[in-house]
Amino acid sequence: MTTTTTLFSRIFSTDGAFKAVATSVLAFLYAPIIVLVMFSFSDSRSLSWPIKGLTFDWYLKLFQNEDLLEAIGNSFYVASCSTLLTLIIGVPAALALNRYNFFGKSLFRKLVLLPIALPGIITGISMLNLFKVVGFNLSLETVIIGHATALIAIIVTQVFARLERLPKSLDEASADLGASGLQTFLFVTLPNIKTSVIGAGLLSFTLSFDEIPVTFFLTGRDNTLPMYIWSTMRRGITPEINAVGTLILCLSAILIIISVLMLRDKNQ
Amino acid sequence: MSDIIQIQNLSKHFGNIVGVNDVTLDINEGEFVTILGPSGCGKSTLLRMIAGFEQPTQGHIFLDEKDVTNTPANKREVNMVFQDYALFPHLKVGANVGYGLKVNGVNKSDRQQPIIDALNLVGLSDKIDNMPHELSGGQRQRVALARALVRRPKVLLLDEPLSALDANLREQMQVELRHLHKKVGLTFIMVTHDQTEAMVMSQRVVVMKEGQIAQMGTPSDLYDHPANSYVANFIGTTNLFSSTATKTSSNQININYFGQPLQIAANDKILTSGTEQIFGFRPEKAVLVHDHRQATNGLQGKVKEVLYQGLAARILINVGAGEIAIDQMLSETKENARLPSEGDQVTIEIDPHKIMAFEQGHIT
């Protein structure tokens, strides 16, 4: 931290200039969010500055809007299921990558990571085609599968990175002391990768929760929360949306902070 | 004494590389055996095959007269102390030690006493509730020992157990491991690349070279009667040279050290057919004589370096194209008065019985 500070201050010659730059970067990043949060408490329907009075009405209205509540419910359903699905596939995949050498292993690693780099729109269109060919009807379940393909990369990379830091001798020591493969997994491997699994799971959850492009192509009649917001936005921003945004912001912030804490390596 | 481990014609190939090549070895119950060799000689692979982590390509391993060649590691009654200790980082010391009991279905309440006993054995019962990362290197080593001993395995395997410790602690642990071996009375098989460690700790040393056993025997056997030039050079120091041997009319056997004649006592390893073979003598078996006319079996040379070591001095002497190391004990009465200095012309005298003959070959 200090070295970066000195470096920057040398470049900008004075501390004042550095502070100004730092402040404007942070403002650029966070001003829109702050505006959103403030407008969610504004008592005026029009988004005009300065705010005249404060109210909790939008939050109350939000909880009476059946469509909105249903969309929130759908989003929770999709995010939970796709996270669970990625964990079920991703954790064993990370274990296999770490433990076994097989033909095409490095290619497999790159292919698993590819969906994270692909634009969501490509994933969306290609999966839409696939489902049409196979004859699946579009529903929240197809959205779950779409999200899972992109999110597996996150689980695999995070869990794999943690596994690579675990000495191989731990597995051997466990077997040497008489443990079966399952016992070794439950008593040694899992406790040591637990935090990375939870952390990557939470990150997947937040990413799935606010995902639009893939969802747009793969959903049927049901809407997730970001889709609902997007569709109501065409009729203009309502203070209600600001209130939803604020709630999501709080939830995401909590999940992201937990996941960052979990993914942090305790040894470092 | 019965053999607790019998290794018969054991080989391990990794693709085209031969890790262990046709090793046959019996280990007595209660013995402390060390497998010694440089890195890549196959010693660790041999140990890992005994533990069950590597599947032999050929041959058999018997544990207590039962063929365990195809028995997985978790079903073998041997336990290992790993080079990096491999303590489970998420478990307390007590749980680490009790792990072997837990996975074998011992109740929590029945585990407590053996855990305390094992930790007492290594003097760490007060650390039972600590996490491994709170311990020093030496303490972790002891926890690893306690964990491996808690189920009283038939054989304890130690893979370079002291290599991660600093020099002082290593010497202390060498003694402690010896004591522990006496106390528990189990068979210990240790792998190391450190010849001093092997000599100090074990009853029997197996020297390995390129996947094969170069020689096995007690530490004094290996030092006094090395079977070949490799062992002679690996265990301690030996002045090695090559020469042909010729028998004179008076039944003397003559060899030469870089052109200078030497006599060697008759010995069934000497090849008299005129083939070049390797000879050698230990640095402490040669003495400096100050009057070269008195030397009976002498070599003339020039002192290159004198290395003072307290108890003795090692003197490096150039003799012809060769270099000889000799060790001169420094007794209190003589002080250092008789140590030569660099550049001195000296004569080295060697007892013909102290020159060892080795295999056919050439040393430049």
XYZ file of C-alpha atoms in Angstrom, chain B:
364
model
C 14.911 -62.858 14.887
C 12.231 -63.071 12.258
C 11.953 -60.910 9.191
C 9.195 -58.342 9.491
C 9.701 -57.207 5.906
C 10.874 -59.259 2.981
C 11.406 -57.546 -0.333
C 11.879 -59.911 -3.241
C 13.189 -58.819 -6.654
C 11.311 -55.538 -6.425
C 11.375 -53.228 -9.450
C 9.604 -50.013 -10.295
C 9.622 -48.482 -13.751
C 8.296 -45.004 -14.563
C 7.829 -45.237 -18.311
C 11.330 -45.833 -19.611
C 12.997 -44.753 -16.394
C 13.916 -47.472 -13.946
C 13.357 -46.165 -10.418
C 14.091 -49.335 -8.488
C 15.836 -52.256 -10.136
C 15.530 -55.791 -8.772
C 15.979 -55.079 -5.075
C 15.945 -57.943 -2.596
C 16.106 -57.037 1.081
C 15.083 -58.568 4.407
C 14.484 -56.439 7.461
C 14.448 -57.910 10.947
C 11.769 -57.193 13.478
C 12.754 -54.303 15.744
C 15.623 -53.206 13.537
C 16.513 -49.607 12.647
C 17.433 -49.708 8.973
C 18.390 -46.706 6.873
C 18.202 -46.590 3.103
C 20.917 -44.198 2.013
C 21.693 -42.726 -1.367
C 21.853 -39.546 -3.423
C 18.667 -38.058 -4.869
C 17.269 -40.104 -7.721
C 18.784 -43.374 -6.497
C 15.354 -44.904 -5.903
C 15.417 -44.873 -2.112
C 12.193 -42.903 -1.723
C 10.457 -45.008 -4.352
C 11.437 -48.125 -2.425
C 9.999 -46.648 0.771
C 6.822 -45.549 -1.000
C 6.352 -49.078 -2.342
C 6.617 -50.436 1.194
C 4.025 -47.863 2.302
C 1.766 -48.752 -0.616
C 1.839 -45.402 -2.442
C 3.584 -46.859 -5.475
C 2.674 -50.110 -7.158
C 5.755 -52.220 -7.991
C 6.284 -53.156 -11.632
C 7.746 -56.480 -10.553
C 8.490 -58.397 -7.386
C 6.886 -58.909 -4.004
C 6.734 -57.300 -0.598
C 5.953 -59.418 2.451
C 4.917 -57.805 5.707
C 5.042 -60.191 8.635
C 5.032 -63.136 6.207
C 1.926 -61.894 4.404
C 2.178 -60.817 0.762
C 1.095 -57.155 0.729
C 2.302 -56.312 -2.785
C -1.245 -55.552 -3.936
C -2.625 -54.333 -0.613
C -3.631 -50.654 -0.756
C -1.837 -48.206 1.560
C -4.787 -47.847 3.923
C -4.865 -51.574 4.629
C -1.166 -51.970 5.456
C 0.036 -52.040 9.020
C 2.857 -49.617 8.329
C 2.826 -45.886 9.023
C 4.906 -43.122 7.616
C 6.461 -39.881 8.796
C 6.487 -37.579 5.786
C 9.267 -35.254 4.786
C 6.945 -32.237 5.073
C 5.229 -33.896 8.103
C 1.857 -33.673 6.273
C 0.013 -32.638 9.432
C -3.641 -31.885 8.726
C -3.698 -28.074 8.941
C -7.361 -27.883 9.981
C -7.066 -30.272 12.928
C -5.634 -29.716 16.386
C -2.576 -31.679 17.445
C -4.739 -34.137 19.395
C -7.051 -34.726 16.419
C -4.046 -35.155 14.108
C -2.614 -37.826 16.363
C -6.009 -39.487 16.806
C -6.838 -39.452 13.086
C -5.607 -42.997 12.494
C -7.819 -44.223 15.344
C -10.835 -42.224 14.177
C -10.854 -43.546 10.607
C -10.467 -47.061 11.959
C -13.640 -46.747 13.985
C -12.291 -46.108 17.494
C -14.821 -44.125 19.615
C -13.991 -40.623 20.635
C -13.762 -41.611 24.300
C -11.454 -44.551 23.582
C -9.161 -42.364 21.505
C -8.178 -39.975 24.281
C -5.774 -42.234 26.184
C -3.764 -43.497 23.180
C -3.459 -39.898 21.930
C -2.068 -38.757 25.285
C 0.272 -41.774 25.425
C 1.606 -41.100 21.939
C 2.134 -37.414 22.693
C 3.856 -38.289 25.975
C 6.203 -40.492 24.014
C 7.426 -37.455 22.082
C 7.093 -35.056 25.024
C 4.318 -32.907 23.601
C 1.235 -33.732 25.654
C 0.869 -30.056 26.597
C 0.315 -29.120 22.932
C -2.724 -31.369 22.461
C -5.068 -28.404 21.861
C -2.732 -26.386 19.629
C -3.081 -26.067 15.888
C -0.163 -27.366 13.792
C 0.736 -23.873 12.539
C 1.329 -22.769 16.130
C 4.164 -25.284 16.540
C 7.854 -25.043 15.651
C 9.406 -27.306 13.010
C 10.796 -29.684 15.623
C 7.459 -29.900 17.393
C 5.610 -30.641 14.152
C 8.106 -33.395 13.483
C 7.277 -34.910 16.866
C 3.534 -34.661 16.258
C 4.052 -36.475 12.942
C 5.925 -39.190 14.846
C 3.209 -39.486 17.465
C 0.542 -39.668 14.760
C 2.402 -42.455 12.960
C 3.009 -44.391 16.185
C -0.446 -44.123 17.741
C -1.696 -47.376 16.202
C 1.581 -49.159 16.874
C 2.310 -50.111 13.247
C 4.432 -53.152 12.481
C 6.879 -50.894 10.710
C 7.463 -47.144 10.957
C 8.641 -45.530 7.727
C 10.530 -42.242 7.874
C 11.012 -40.295 4.649
C 13.916 -37.851 5.141
C 12.412 -36.983 8.516
C 15.064 -34.505 9.595
C 15.804 -32.721 6.333
C 13.533 -29.764 7.080
C 15.170 -29.018 10.434
C 18.156 -26.754 11.029
C 21.529 -28.290 11.876
C 21.420 -28.105 15.699
C 17.899 -29.416 15.955
C 18.727 -32.169 13.495
C 21.515 -33.529 15.680
C 19.253 -33.427 18.701
C 16.462 -35.226 16.853
C 18.893 -37.903 15.622
C 19.522 -38.880 19.225
C 15.864 -38.590 20.140
C 14.814 -40.828 17.264
C 17.314 -43.455 18.410
C 15.905 -43.301 21.923
C 12.371 -43.467 20.612
C 13.270 -46.550 18.597
C 14.603 -48.261 21.713
C 11.589 -47.208 23.749
C 8.870 -48.407 21.369
C 10.766 -51.441 20.046
C 9.216 -51.171 16.576
C 10.937 -51.636 13.239
C 12.092 -48.297 11.793
C 12.970 -47.858 8.138
C 14.391 -44.441 7.338
C 15.342 -42.888 4.038
C 18.024 -40.216 3.891
C 20.706 -38.748 1.652
C 22.793 -37.728 4.660
C 25.462 -40.347 5.375
C 26.244 -39.005 8.862
C 22.593 -39.288 9.808
C 22.489 -42.853 8.497
C 25.670 -43.878 10.314
C 24.689 -42.264 13.621
C 21.139 -43.529 13.825
C 20.847 -46.939 12.283
C 21.816 -50.497 13.070
C 22.011 -51.347 9.415
C 22.489 -49.149 6.359
C 21.406 -50.022 2.818
C 23.360 -47.941 0.303
C 21.559 -47.512 -2.994
C 22.876 -46.509 -6.397
C 20.828 -46.138 -9.565
C 17.933 -48.210 -8.265
C 20.058 -51.031 -6.922
C 21.600 -51.921 -3.591
C 25.296 -51.035 -3.707
C 25.962 -52.554 -0.291
C 24.221 -53.205 3.002
C 25.671 -53.736 6.416
C 26.325 -52.174 9.804
C 27.744 -48.633 9.724
C 31.205 -49.945 10.685
C 31.027 -52.652 8.006
C 30.368 -50.041 5.386
C 33.112 -47.763 6.617
C 35.804 -50.373 7.123
C 34.931 -52.737 4.298
C 33.215 -50.848 1.501
C 32.278 -53.294 -1.226
C 33.020 -50.917 -4.063
C 34.464 -47.510 -4.814
C 30.964 -45.947 -4.873
C 30.284 -46.891 -1.252
C 33.857 -46.013 -0.259
C 33.333 -42.527 -1.624
C 29.748 -42.068 -0.409
C 30.388 -43.173 3.172
C 33.147 -40.923 4.459
C 36.038 -39.871 2.231
C 38.337 -42.215 0.331
C 41.384 -41.366 -1.756
C 40.523 -43.300 -4.891
C 42.923 -44.045 -7.727
C 43.277 -46.589 -10.490
C 46.223 -48.830 -11.196
C 47.185 -52.244 -12.410
C 48.647 -54.731 -9.928
C 51.784 -56.767 -10.553
C 53.156 -59.570 -8.474
C 56.921 -59.523 -7.909
C 59.146 -62.584 -7.464
C 59.135 -62.120 -3.682
C 55.306 -62.350 -3.654
C 54.914 -58.609 -3.155
C 52.102 -56.908 -4.982
C 53.002 -53.584 -6.519
C 50.618 -50.872 -7.661
C 51.209 -47.210 -8.381
C 49.682 -43.883 -7.482
C 50.004 -41.582 -10.497
C 53.373 -43.082 -11.309
C 54.746 -43.498 -7.786
C 55.099 -47.130 -6.631
C 53.079 -48.470 -3.701
C 52.805 -51.873 -2.127
C 49.503 -53.472 -1.222
C 48.927 -56.478 1.003
C 47.576 -59.595 -0.705
C 43.804 -59.487 -0.951
C 41.371 -61.652 -2.919
C 39.944 -58.608 -4.682
C 43.164 -57.801 -6.447
C 43.080 -58.624 -10.118
C 46.530 -59.717 -11.243
C 45.749 -60.243 -14.883
C 47.008 -56.762 -15.692
C 43.580 -55.151 -15.800
C 43.180 -51.675 -14.430
C 41.191 -51.525 -11.202
C 40.291 -48.985 -8.527
C 42.130 -48.754 -5.205
C 41.683 -46.445 -2.267
C 42.595 -45.589 1.303
C 40.936 -43.532 4.028
C 42.446 -40.124 4.937
C 43.118 -41.211 8.516
C 44.960 -44.368 7.443
C 47.875 -42.420 5.960
C 50.472 -40.562 8.032
C 52.955 -37.815 7.243
C 56.589 -38.685 7.781
C 59.082 -35.878 7.925
C 62.127 -37.826 6.852
C 61.294 -39.433 3.573
C 64.174 -41.909 3.820
C 62.391 -43.598 6.748
C 59.198 -44.144 4.807
C 58.562 -47.779 3.946
C 55.580 -47.354 1.660
C 55.653 -43.715 0.811
C 54.435 -41.154 -1.685
C 56.103 -37.770 -2.156
C 53.961 -34.720 -2.655
C 53.468 -31.036 -2.049
C 50.987 -29.634 0.475
C 48.161 -27.819 -1.283
C 45.989 -26.830 1.666
C 45.710 -27.358 5.406
C 42.161 -27.315 6.779
C 42.103 -26.950 10.551
C 39.093 -28.756 12.064
C 39.755 -28.649 15.803
C 40.105 -32.302 16.667
C 42.068 -33.007 13.509
C 43.414 -31.251 10.468
C 42.721 -32.315 6.930
C 45.746 -31.880 4.709
C 45.351 -31.876 0.950
C 48.476 -32.968 -0.878
C 49.253 -32.949 -4.577
C 50.953 -36.187 -5.563
C 51.749 -36.276 -9.242
C 48.495 -35.521 -11.045
C 46.468 -36.729 -8.077
C 45.287 -35.134 -4.858
C 45.369 -36.992 -1.556
C 43.493 -35.993 1.594
C 44.925 -37.101 4.900
C 43.580 -36.470 8.389
C 46.076 -35.765 11.151
C 44.814 -35.945 14.714
C 45.895 -32.978 16.820
C 46.783 -34.165 20.304
C 47.352 -31.621 23.079
C 51.039 -32.411 23.564
C 52.067 -32.099 19.972
C 49.975 -28.962 19.385
C 50.036 -27.801 15.808
C 53.799 -27.813 15.721
C 54.003 -30.679 13.311
C 51.374 -29.507 10.892
C 52.988 -28.733 7.545
C 52.271 -25.502 5.753
C 51.181 -24.907 2.211
C 53.879 -25.603 -0.340
C 55.884 -27.983 1.892
C 57.332 -31.112 0.310
C 56.083 -34.064 2.340
C 56.106 -37.847 2.350
C 52.946 -39.827 3.047
C 53.260 -43.318 4.456
C 50.521 -45.900 3.986
C 50.282 -49.314 5.596
C 49.943 -51.857 2.725
C 47.115 -53.541 4.678
C 45.085 -50.315 4.747
C 44.845 -49.982 0.991
C 41.538 -51.310 -0.294
C 41.050 -52.892 -3.679
C 37.795 -52.301 -5.542
C 36.199 -53.177 -8.852
C 37.732 -52.989 -12.284
C 37.744 -49.486 -13.692
C 39.562 -46.243 -14.244
C 39.674 -42.960 -12.392
C 41.212 -39.926 -14.040
